Amino acid sequence: MGHEFVQLSLTPLLIGILAAIACALPGNFLILRRQALIGDAISHVVLPGIVVAFLITGAVSTWPMMLGAAGAAVIAVILIETIKRLGRIEPGAAMGVVFTAMFGAGVLLLEQSDTSNVHLDVEHALYGNLESLIWLSAEGWHSIMDRTALAGLPPELPRMAVVTAIIAALTLLFWRPLKISTFDEGFASAVGIPTGVLSFALVVAAAVAAVAAFDAVGSIIVIAMFICPPAAARLMTNRLETQIWWSVAFATLSATLGYIFAGHGPLWFGGTNAVSAAGMIATVSGAILALACLFAPHRSRTGAPREG
Amino acid sequence: MWPAFLDALLLQSGYNAALVAVGAALLGIAAGSGGTFLFLRKRALVSDAVAHATLPGVGLAFIVMVALGGDGRDLLGLLLGSAITAWIGLVLVEWMARRTRLAEDAAIGAVLSVFFGFGIVLLTVIQTMSAGRQAGLESFLLGATAGMLFQDAVVIAVGGALAVATVYLLRRPMTLVAFDPDYAAAYGFNVKRIDLVMMGLVMAVTVIGLKLVGLILVVAMLIIPPVTARFWTDRTDGVIWIAGILGGVSGYVGAALSASAPSIPTGPIIVLVCFGLFTFSILFAPGRGVLAAVIRHQRFQVRVHRRQGLLALAHGEPIFDPLTITVLRRSKLIRRDRVATEAGRAQAAKALRDEKRWEVARRVYHDEAISGRYDGLTPIETVLTPDEIAAIDREIGGPTTVGGAV
């Protein structure tokens, strides 16, 4: 058990958990600010960024692609704002216009360019390949202390860990201004918090989390983790602090259970092949949210008039 | 490329290409006009949830059809399956937004990602089935027109025609609900049912668009044409039909482009044609377009500078602002040495006199409708009648000549 687990399951599991947490943290604020679909939009628009980076460098290398993806995300946010202002269009529609057009452009570029000899296609972008991020050089638990074995770690793991740490640190550092401006933007700007900058920074942080997670696990997990764990957590408590902890717990649970079900679930039903881990993680997070919707203590709307 | 494109536009590049082009045009018309209500209701992104929620339905339908001993690739069966899960997704969005304290956008995102994720799980299950190796269900993600059959085109055509007919028949109640649900309810319309029809329409368009543009991009056909049409008109009827036409044109031109160059996938190019029309509209549409706004702003600026310049002339003050000088020079009100011309003196006198008239008018008329119109630019003749102006003139005395020299 130990040997095989460390070699085949430990790293994908850790990467999945880290990606889930990195997305769930900013997701809490996005949900409270009614910007939940920013995550959806970002995960679509990173495709053209990645393809353009590939066309420029001619290779599937990580950093240019991350830069391209982040650039595309920023361009998309600016475009959405521009269209909203210039055309006086509601945010949802502006978002829909921008992300579909950019995704379409990404697919078109991808089909036009010769990517047959590299591993870059739309399916990969959508559901990643969590299962392939194995730690081949590991021989068991003791490899964690072994330098040569550690060198063989999939590079996604340290990268994801760094990004998650940064996002967690930023959340802690800007906790007060974030919390105040999320709940009462007018009050926040009255006490001198630059709400516009903060709001943009939140979107950028979400984009960084999305891009890093996207590279490792594909965009489905990104969208699901931005929304499902924080939404479920929102139904569990009235306190933001508690909500964050719940969301981290739900994200971890989704990633763990999803990964296990994807790998072993089919065997229980007599199947022989594993199913998509990314899809399963999203499904589990949805199941958790469904349970929260049905049974969580703070699920119903209070204080507000019922919408008819 | 050009001759091939023209051939495709004129439906001359083969049976299949013509089929795809006509199908895409019909789908575009249905999507554009049907999407209008979604846009007016400010729920454009609900269509994204619906579109992603079709994927598990496609997978389940395939599994069920294979289990029943069928082929599994029958388009009608797959579309039926996708419609069922899309409907479930839609109901869940409504339920979450209404029954829990989550906002609609969170509900949309949750349904979208979870259904899509589950759909991917089903696709990987199907890949391991013996019948599933060649299923090609991935084509529903981004659409595939290469192997379209005549019966597929018929499905799209009939579905599109039904959707357009529904829009036509129900445009009045749906408009009413989109603008003012409470009023519609008071008027005796069943708002909930009309909302359902609206969503059913969106779902129908999504489902028939799956084969052609794929579930990720079909959203674009529902959102972009109405947003574009909104730039050209302020009337709902106008938006519906313009959106329909824009959608139809994008579908047709996009399909023709893709037929003329085999490496161009149909779905993305249709979306990009659509986005091109949008970009053109946001820039050049009269009234709401960017160019129109820039021109409006410049005209306003010129009027302000002209007015301020004339008043400065009347008071005999020197003018320093370069734009004011340019404006006055261009309409030949001052000479090169900044001395007022004959016409300039006359207009300056009139401007000063109007300013005095306004002063009196604002003192005399406490009515907001009159004194509130004063902005330094509105000519007093447009607000007061000639005899009212004459009464004011009696108070301030006869005209005086101004600004003989600087």
mmCIF file of N, CA and C in Angstrom, chain B residues 176-274:
data_model
loop_
_atom_site.group_PDB
_atom_site.id
_atom_site.type_symbol
_atom_site.label_atom_id
_atom_site.label_comp_id
_atom_site.label_asym_id
_atom_site.label_seq_id
_atom_site.Cartn_x
_atom_site.Cartn_y
_atom_site.Cartn_z
ATOM 1 N N LEU B 176 -43.298 41.727 -21.923
ATOM 2 C CA LEU B 176 -43.908 42.277 -20.717
ATOM 3 C C LEU B 176 -43.219 41.727 -19.472
ATOM 4 N N VAL B 177 -43.025 40.414 -19.461
ATOM 5 C CA VAL B 177 -42.398 39.785 -18.301
ATOM 6 C C VAL B 177 -40.952 40.244 -18.163
ATOM 7 N N ALA B 178 -40.279 40.405 -19.306
ATOM 8 C CA ALA B 178 -38.872 40.810 -19.245
ATOM 9 C C ALA B 178 -38.725 42.203 -18.649
ATOM 10 N N PHE B 179 -39.655 43.086 -18.946
ATOM 11 C CA PHE B 179 -39.513 44.452 -18.459
ATOM 12 C C PHE B 179 -40.118 44.655 -17.082
ATOM 13 N N ASP B 180 -41.266 44.073 -16.825
ATOM 14 C CA ASP B 180 -41.948 44.345 -15.573
ATOM 15 C C ASP B 180 -42.810 43.153 -15.164
ATOM 16 N N PRO B 181 -42.182 42.187 -14.489
ATOM 17 C CA PRO B 181 -42.916 40.970 -14.129
ATOM 18 C C PRO B 181 -44.153 41.260 -13.270
ATOM 19 N N ASP B 182 -44.047 42.249 -12.369
ATOM 20 C CA ASP B 182 -45.183 42.537 -11.488
ATOM 21 C C ASP B 182 -46.372 43.043 -12.282
ATOM 22 N N TYR B 183 -46.088 43.929 -13.215
ATOM 23 C CA TYR B 183 -47.159 44.455 -14.045
ATOM 24 C C TYR B 183 -47.787 43.331 -14.867
ATOM 25 N N ALA B 184 -46.910 42.463 -15.411
ATOM 26 C CA ALA B 184 -47.421 41.343 -16.200
ATOM 27 C C ALA B 184 -48.338 40.472 -15.354
ATOM 28 N N ALA B 185 -47.921 40.238 -14.094
ATOM 29 C CA ALA B 185 -48.743 39.406 -13.210
ATOM 30 C C ALA B 185 -50.076 40.092 -12.933
ATOM 31 N N ALA B 186 -50.023 41.411 -12.696
ATOM 32 C CA ALA B 186 -51.254 42.147 -12.425
ATOM 33 C C ALA B 186 -52.169 42.128 -13.642
ATOM 34 N N TYR B 187 -51.582 42.025 -14.800
ATOM 35 C CA TYR B 187 -52.334 42.035 -16.045
ATOM 36 C C TYR B 187 -52.985 40.684 -16.309
ATOM 37 N N GLY B 188 -52.616 39.692 -15.504
ATOM 38 C CA GLY B 188 -53.248 38.386 -15.652
ATOM 39 C C GLY B 188 -52.403 37.351 -16.357
ATOM 40 N N PHE B 189 -51.148 37.711 -16.694
ATOM 41 C CA PHE B 189 -50.294 36.698 -17.303
ATOM 42 C C PHE B 189 -49.707 35.812 -16.208
ATOM 43 N N ASN B 190 -49.510 34.561 -16.552
ATOM 44 C CA ASN B 190 -48.870 33.649 -15.621
ATOM 45 C C ASN B 190 -47.355 33.775 -15.797
ATOM 46 N N VAL B 191 -46.752 34.634 -14.942
ATOM 47 C CA VAL B 191 -45.339 34.976 -15.115
ATOM 48 C C VAL B 191 -44.457 33.742 -15.044
ATOM 49 N N LYS B 192 -44.773 32.856 -14.111
ATOM 50 C CA LYS B 192 -43.928 31.688 -13.928
ATOM 51 C C LYS B 192 -43.913 30.826 -15.189
ATOM 52 N N ARG B 193 -45.120 30.683 -15.771
ATOM 53 C CA ARG B 193 -45.206 29.835 -16.955
ATOM 54 C C ARG B 193 -44.467 30.480 -18.132
ATOM 55 N N ILE B 194 -44.588 31.801 -18.247
ATOM 56 C CA ILE B 194 -43.908 32.480 -19.351
ATOM 57 C C ILE B 194 -42.396 32.397 -19.184
ATOM 58 N N ASP B 195 -41.953 32.526 -17.921
ATOM 59 C CA ASP B 195 -40.533 32.340 -17.644
ATOM 60 C C ASP B 195 -40.078 30.950 -18.071
ATOM 61 N N LEU B 196 -40.922 29.978 -17.781
ATOM 62 C CA LEU B 196 -40.585 28.602 -18.145
ATOM 63 C C LEU B 196 -40.466 28.461 -19.658
ATOM 64 N N VAL B 197 -41.425 29.071 -20.384
ATOM 65 C CA VAL B 197 -41.377 29.001 -21.847
ATOM 66 C C VAL B 197 -40.091 29.642 -22.351
ATOM 67 N N MET B 198 -39.747 30.798 -21.739
ATOM 68 C CA MET B 198 -38.532 31.501 -22.138
ATOM 69 C C MET B 198 -37.315 30.600 -21.967
ATOM 70 N N MET B 199 -37.272 29.949 -20.795
ATOM 71 C CA MET B 199 -36.136 29.075 -20.517
ATOM 72 C C MET B 199 -36.171 27.844 -21.411
ATOM 73 N N GLY B 200 -37.396 27.359 -21.683
ATOM 74 C CA GLY B 200 -37.523 26.218 -22.578
ATOM 75 C C GLY B 200 -36.978 26.548 -23.954
ATOM 76 N N LEU B 201 -37.232 27.769 -24.379
ATOM 77 C CA LEU B 201 -36.744 28.240 -25.676
ATOM 78 C C LEU B 201 -35.220 28.220 -25.696
ATOM 79 N N VAL B 202 -34.640 28.767 -24.623
ATOM 80 C CA VAL B 202 -33.181 28.797 -24.527
ATOM 81 C C VAL B 202 -32.620 27.381 -24.558
ATOM 82 N N MET B 203 -33.296 26.506 -23.821
ATOM 83 C CA MET B 203 -32.837 25.128 -23.770
ATOM 84 C C MET B 203 -32.925 24.486 -25.151
ATOM 85 N N ALA B 204 -34.038 24.742 -25.851
ATOM 86 C CA ALA B 204 -34.209 24.150 -27.180
ATOM 87 C C ALA B 204 -33.101 24.611 -28.112
ATOM 88 N N VAL B 205 -32.818 25.912 -28.090
ATOM 89 C CA VAL B 205 -31.761 26.435 -28.968
ATOM 90 C C VAL B 205 -30.426 25.794 -28.621
ATOM 91 N N THR B 206 -30.151 25.697 -27.297
ATOM 92 C CA THR B 206 -28.885 25.097 -26.876
ATOM 93 C C THR B 206 -28.760 23.682 -27.403
ATOM 94 N N VAL B 207 -29.846 22.921 -27.237
ATOM 95 C CA VAL B 207 -29.786 21.512 -27.596
ATOM 96 C C VAL B 207 -29.582 21.335 -29.097
ATOM 97 N N ILE B 208 -30.312 22.142 -29.904
ATOM 98 C CA ILE B 208 -30.110 21.950 -31.349
ATOM 99 C C ILE B 208 -28.800 22.559 -31.816
ATOM 100 N N GLY B 209 -28.234 23.457 -30.992
ATOM 101 C CA GLY B 209 -26.945 24.020 -31.377
ATOM 102 C C GLY B 209 -25.772 23.120 -31.031
ATOM 103 N N LEU B 210 -26.012 22.100 -30.191
ATOM 104 C CA LEU B 210 -24.917 21.250 -29.715
ATOM 105 C C LEU B 210 -24.101 20.675 -30.850
ATOM 106 N N LYS B 211 -24.801 20.110 -31.839
ATOM 107 C CA LYS B 211 -24.121 19.410 -32.920
ATOM 108 C C LYS B 211 -23.272 20.377 -33.746
ATOM 109 N N LEU B 212 -23.787 21.589 -33.896
ATOM 110 C CA LEU B 212 -23.176 22.536 -34.830
ATOM 111 C C LEU B 212 -22.027 23.316 -34.196
ATOM 112 N N VAL B 213 -22.289 23.968 -33.068
ATOM 113 C CA VAL B 213 -21.257 24.826 -32.486
ATOM 114 C C VAL B 213 -20.724 24.294 -31.167
ATOM 115 N N GLY B 214 -21.344 23.264 -30.625
ATOM 116 C CA GLY B 214 -20.827 22.698 -29.396
ATOM 117 C C GLY B 214 -21.346 23.416 -28.176
ATOM 118 N N LEU B 215 -21.290 22.736 -27.030
ATOM 119 C CA LEU B 215 -21.995 23.263 -25.864
ATOM 120 C C LEU B 215 -21.274 24.435 -25.222
ATOM 121 N N ILE B 216 -19.968 24.579 -25.475
ATOM 122 C CA ILE B 216 -19.280 25.697 -24.832
ATOM 123 C C ILE B 216 -19.559 26.997 -25.574
ATOM 124 N N LEU B 217 -19.721 26.899 -26.891
ATOM 125 C CA LEU B 217 -19.833 28.129 -27.671
ATOM 126 C C LEU B 217 -21.264 28.492 -28.039
ATOM 127 N N VAL B 218 -22.216 27.585 -27.815
ATOM 128 C CA VAL B 218 -23.587 27.906 -28.202
ATOM 129 C C VAL B 218 -24.102 29.093 -27.381
ATOM 130 N N VAL B 219 -23.526 29.260 -26.189
ATOM 131 C CA VAL B 219 -23.888 30.395 -25.348
ATOM 132 C C VAL B 219 -23.659 31.716 -26.082
ATOM 133 N N ALA B 220 -22.586 31.755 -26.855
ATOM 134 C CA ALA B 220 -22.266 32.983 -27.585
ATOM 135 C C ALA B 220 -23.392 33.357 -28.535
ATOM 136 N N MET B 221 -23.996 32.350 -29.157
ATOM 137 C CA MET B 221 -25.054 32.649 -30.132
ATOM 138 C C MET B 221 -26.312 33.165 -29.445
ATOM 139 N N LEU B 222 -26.452 32.838 -28.158
ATOM 140 C CA LEU B 222 -27.610 33.344 -27.418
ATOM 141 C C LEU B 222 -27.353 34.736 -26.855
ATOM 142 N N ILE B 223 -26.109 35.044 -26.561
ATOM 143 C CA ILE B 223 -25.817 36.304 -25.872
ATOM 144 C C ILE B 223 -25.387 37.409 -26.828
ATOM 145 N N ILE B 224 -24.442 37.113 -27.724
ATOM 146 C CA ILE B 224 -23.838 38.201 -28.507
ATOM 147 C C ILE B 224 -24.843 38.896 -29.440
ATOM 148 N N PRO B 225 -25.684 38.170 -30.217
ATOM 149 C CA PRO B 225 -26.587 38.911 -31.119
ATOM 150 C C PRO B 225 -27.531 39.891 -30.409
ATOM 151 N N PRO B 226 -28.193 39.518 -29.304
ATOM 152 C CA PRO B 226 -29.055 40.517 -28.654
ATOM 153 C C PRO B 226 -28.272 41.722 -28.142
ATOM 154 N N VAL B 227 -27.101 41.470 -27.563
ATOM 155 C CA VAL B 227 -26.296 42.595 -27.074
ATOM 156 C C VAL B 227 -25.951 43.517 -28.241
ATOM 157 N N THR B 228 -25.601 42.908 -29.381
ATOM 158 C CA THR B 228 -25.263 43.700 -30.562
ATOM 159 C C THR B 228 -26.475 44.477 -31.052
ATOM 160 N N ALA B 229 -27.612 43.797 -31.122
ATOM 161 C CA ALA B 229 -28.816 44.441 -31.652
ATOM 162 C C ALA B 229 -29.219 45.631 -30.791
ATOM 163 N N ARG B 230 -28.941 45.528 -29.503
ATOM 164 C CA ARG B 230 -29.318 46.587 -28.577
ATOM 165 C C ARG B 230 -28.666 47.924 -28.952
ATOM 166 N N PHE B 231 -27.530 47.867 -29.636
ATOM 167 C CA PHE B 231 -26.869 49.103 -30.041
ATOM 168 C C PHE B 231 -27.623 49.833 -31.134
ATOM 169 N N TRP B 232 -28.427 49.089 -31.893
ATOM 170 C CA TRP B 232 -29.029 49.675 -33.080
ATOM 171 C C TRP B 232 -30.431 50.190 -32.852
ATOM 172 N N THR B 233 -31.079 49.775 -31.795
ATOM 173 C CA THR B 233 -32.458 50.196 -31.611
ATOM 174 C C THR B 233 -32.813 50.228 -30.134
ATOM 175 N N ASP B 234 -33.836 51.002 -29.802
ATOM 176 C CA ASP B 234 -34.336 51.052 -28.433
ATOM 177 C C ASP B 234 -35.652 50.304 -28.302
ATOM 178 N N ARG B 235 -36.136 49.701 -29.384
ATOM 179 C CA ARG B 235 -37.435 49.036 -29.342
ATOM 180 C C ARG B 235 -37.259 47.529 -29.240
ATOM 181 N N THR B 236 -38.061 46.896 -28.379
ATOM 182 C CA THR B 236 -37.912 45.463 -28.160
ATOM 183 C C THR B 236 -38.091 44.677 -29.450
ATOM 184 N N ASP B 237 -39.151 45.004 -30.190
ATOM 185 C CA ASP B 237 -39.376 44.288 -31.443
ATOM 186 C C ASP B 237 -38.152 44.371 -32.336
ATOM 187 N N GLY B 238 -37.599 45.591 -32.386
ATOM 188 C CA GLY B 238 -36.408 45.800 -33.202
ATOM 189 C C GLY B 238 -35.272 44.904 -32.742
ATOM 190 N N VAL B 239 -35.050 44.862 -31.415
ATOM 191 C CA VAL B 239 -33.956 44.045 -30.898
ATOM 192 C C VAL B 239 -34.163 42.586 -31.280
ATOM 193 N N ILE B 240 -35.404 42.109 -31.139
ATOM 194 C CA ILE B 240 -35.654 40.687 -31.449
ATOM 195 C C ILE B 240 -35.267 40.376 -32.887
ATOM 196 N N TRP B 241 -35.785 41.184 -33.820
ATOM 197 C CA TRP B 241 -35.565 40.822 -35.228
ATOM 198 C C TRP B 241 -34.133 41.104 -35.654
ATOM 199 N N ILE B 242 -33.558 42.216 -35.176
ATOM 200 C CA ILE B 242 -32.165 42.487 -35.553
ATOM 201 C C ILE B 242 -31.256 41.399 -34.996
ATOM 202 N N ALA B 243 -31.530 40.991 -33.753
ATOM 203 C CA ALA B 243 -30.716 39.923 -33.161
ATOM 204 C C ALA B 243 -30.858 38.649 -33.986
ATOM 205 N N GLY B 244 -32.080 38.352 -34.417
ATOM 206 C CA GLY B 244 -32.293 37.169 -35.245
ATOM 207 C C GLY B 244 -31.494 37.249 -36.533
ATOM 208 N N ILE B 245 -31.560 38.417 -37.181
ATOM 209 C CA ILE B 245 -30.836 38.576 -38.453
ATOM 210 C C ILE B 245 -29.329 38.466 -38.229
ATOM 211 N N LEU B 246 -28.832 39.156 -37.178
ATOM 212 C CA LEU B 246 -27.393 39.102 -36.897
ATOM 213 C C LEU B 246 -26.951 37.669 -36.631
ATOM 214 N N GLY B 247 -27.764 36.951 -35.836
ATOM 215 C CA GLY B 247 -27.423 35.557 -35.544
ATOM 216 C C GLY B 247 -27.417 34.733 -36.818
ATOM 217 N N GLY B 248 -28.436 34.929 -37.660
ATOM 218 C CA GLY B 248 -28.516 34.175 -38.906
ATOM 219 C C GLY B 248 -27.332 34.461 -39.813
ATOM 220 N N VAL B 249 -26.986 35.748 -39.932
ATOM 221 C CA VAL B 249 -25.853 36.122 -40.798
ATOM 222 C C VAL B 249 -24.564 35.505 -40.270
ATOM 223 N N SER B 250 -24.355 35.604 -38.926
ATOM 224 C CA SER B 250 -23.121 35.028 -38.376
ATOM 225 C C SER B 250 -23.058 33.533 -38.651
ATOM 226 N N GLY B 251 -24.185 32.852 -38.441
ATOM 227 C CA GLY B 251 -24.201 31.413 -38.663
ATOM 228 C C GLY B 251 -23.864 31.090 -40.105
ATOM 229 N N TYR B 252 -24.511 31.797 -41.022
ATOM 230 C CA TYR B 252 -24.349 31.502 -42.445
ATOM 231 C C TYR B 252 -22.927 31.809 -42.910
ATOM 232 N N VAL B 253 -22.457 33.033 -42.588
ATOM 233 C CA VAL B 253 -21.122 33.435 -43.031
ATOM 234 C C VAL B 253 -20.058 32.556 -42.375
ATOM 235 N N GLY B 254 -20.244 32.285 -41.081
ATOM 236 C CA GLY B 254 -19.277 31.443 -40.382
ATOM 237 C C GLY B 254 -19.195 30.062 -40.999
ATOM 238 N N ALA B 255 -20.373 29.478 -41.278
ATOM 239 C CA ALA B 255 -20.377 28.146 -41.878
ATOM 240 C C ALA B 255 -19.727 28.176 -43.252
ATOM 241 N N ALA B 256 -19.973 29.244 -44.021
ATOM 242 C CA ALA B 256 -19.372 29.342 -45.350
ATOM 243 C C ALA B 256 -17.856 29.462 -45.249
ATOM 244 N N LEU B 257 -17.381 30.286 -44.300
ATOM 245 C CA LEU B 257 -15.935 30.431 -44.096
ATOM 246 C C LEU B 257 -15.308 29.089 -43.767
ATOM 247 N N SER B 258 -15.986 28.348 -42.883
ATOM 248 C CA SER B 258 -15.395 27.091 -42.464
ATOM 249 C C SER B 258 -15.446 26.069 -43.592
ATOM 250 N N ALA B 259 -16.457 26.181 -44.467
ATOM 251 C CA ALA B 259 -16.520 25.250 -45.596
ATOM 252 C C ALA B 259 -15.425 25.550 -46.610
ATOM 253 N N SER B 260 -15.012 26.838 -46.691
ATOM 254 C CA SER B 260 -14.032 27.197 -47.709
ATOM 255 C C SER B 260 -12.613 26.899 -47.254
ATOM 256 N N ALA B 261 -12.407 26.754 -45.961
ATOM 257 C CA ALA B 261 -11.079 26.410 -45.472
ATOM 258 C C ALA B 261 -11.236 25.294 -44.454
ATOM 259 N N PRO B 262 -10.895 24.097 -44.834
ATOM 260 C CA PRO B 262 -11.218 22.928 -44.006
ATOM 261 C C PRO B 262 -10.608 22.980 -42.618
ATOM 262 N N SER B 263 -9.529 23.745 -42.436
ATOM 263 C CA SER B 263 -8.889 23.722 -41.118
ATOM 264 C C SER B 263 -9.606 24.640 -40.129
ATOM 265 N N ILE B 264 -10.597 25.413 -40.614
ATOM 266 C CA ILE B 264 -11.310 26.304 -39.698
ATOM 267 C C ILE B 264 -12.505 25.572 -39.113
ATOM 268 N N PRO B 265 -12.537 25.377 -37.791
ATOM 269 C CA PRO B 265 -13.689 24.715 -37.185
ATOM 270 C C PRO B 265 -14.921 25.625 -37.197
ATOM 271 N N THR B 266 -16.086 25.022 -37.388
ATOM 272 C CA THR B 266 -17.300 25.816 -37.616
ATOM 273 C C THR B 266 -17.701 26.658 -36.400
ATOM 274 N N GLY B 267 -17.794 26.008 -35.226
ATOM 275 C CA GLY B 267 -18.291 26.711 -34.045
ATOM 276 C C GLY B 267 -17.520 27.980 -33.741
ATOM 277 N N PRO B 268 -16.193 27.877 -33.540
ATOM 278 C CA PRO B 268 -15.429 29.076 -33.210
ATOM 279 C C PRO B 268 -15.547 30.175 -34.262
ATOM 280 N N ILE B 269 -15.559 29.811 -35.554
ATOM 281 C CA ILE B 269 -15.577 30.875 -36.560
ATOM 282 C C ILE B 269 -16.936 31.577 -36.556
ATOM 283 N N ILE B 270 -18.008 30.826 -36.298
ATOM 284 C CA ILE B 270 -19.323 31.474 -36.196
ATOM 285 C C ILE B 270 -19.300 32.479 -35.045
ATOM 286 N N VAL B 271 -18.753 32.063 -33.919
ATOM 287 C CA VAL B 271 -18.694 32.958 -32.763
ATOM 288 C C VAL B 271 -17.854 34.192 -33.071
ATOM 289 N N LEU B 272 -16.759 33.987 -33.790
ATOM 290 C CA LEU B 272 -15.899 35.131 -34.078
ATOM 291 C C LEU B 272 -16.554 36.085 -35.081
ATOM 292 N N VAL B 273 -17.290 35.544 -36.055
ATOM 293 C CA VAL B 273 -18.031 36.425 -36.967
ATOM 294 C C VAL B 273 -19.023 37.259 -36.158
ATOM 295 N N CYS B 274 -19.696 36.588 -35.248
ATOM 296 C CA CYS B 274 -20.655 37.238 -34.361
ATOM 297 C C CYS B 274 -19.976 38.355 -33.570
#
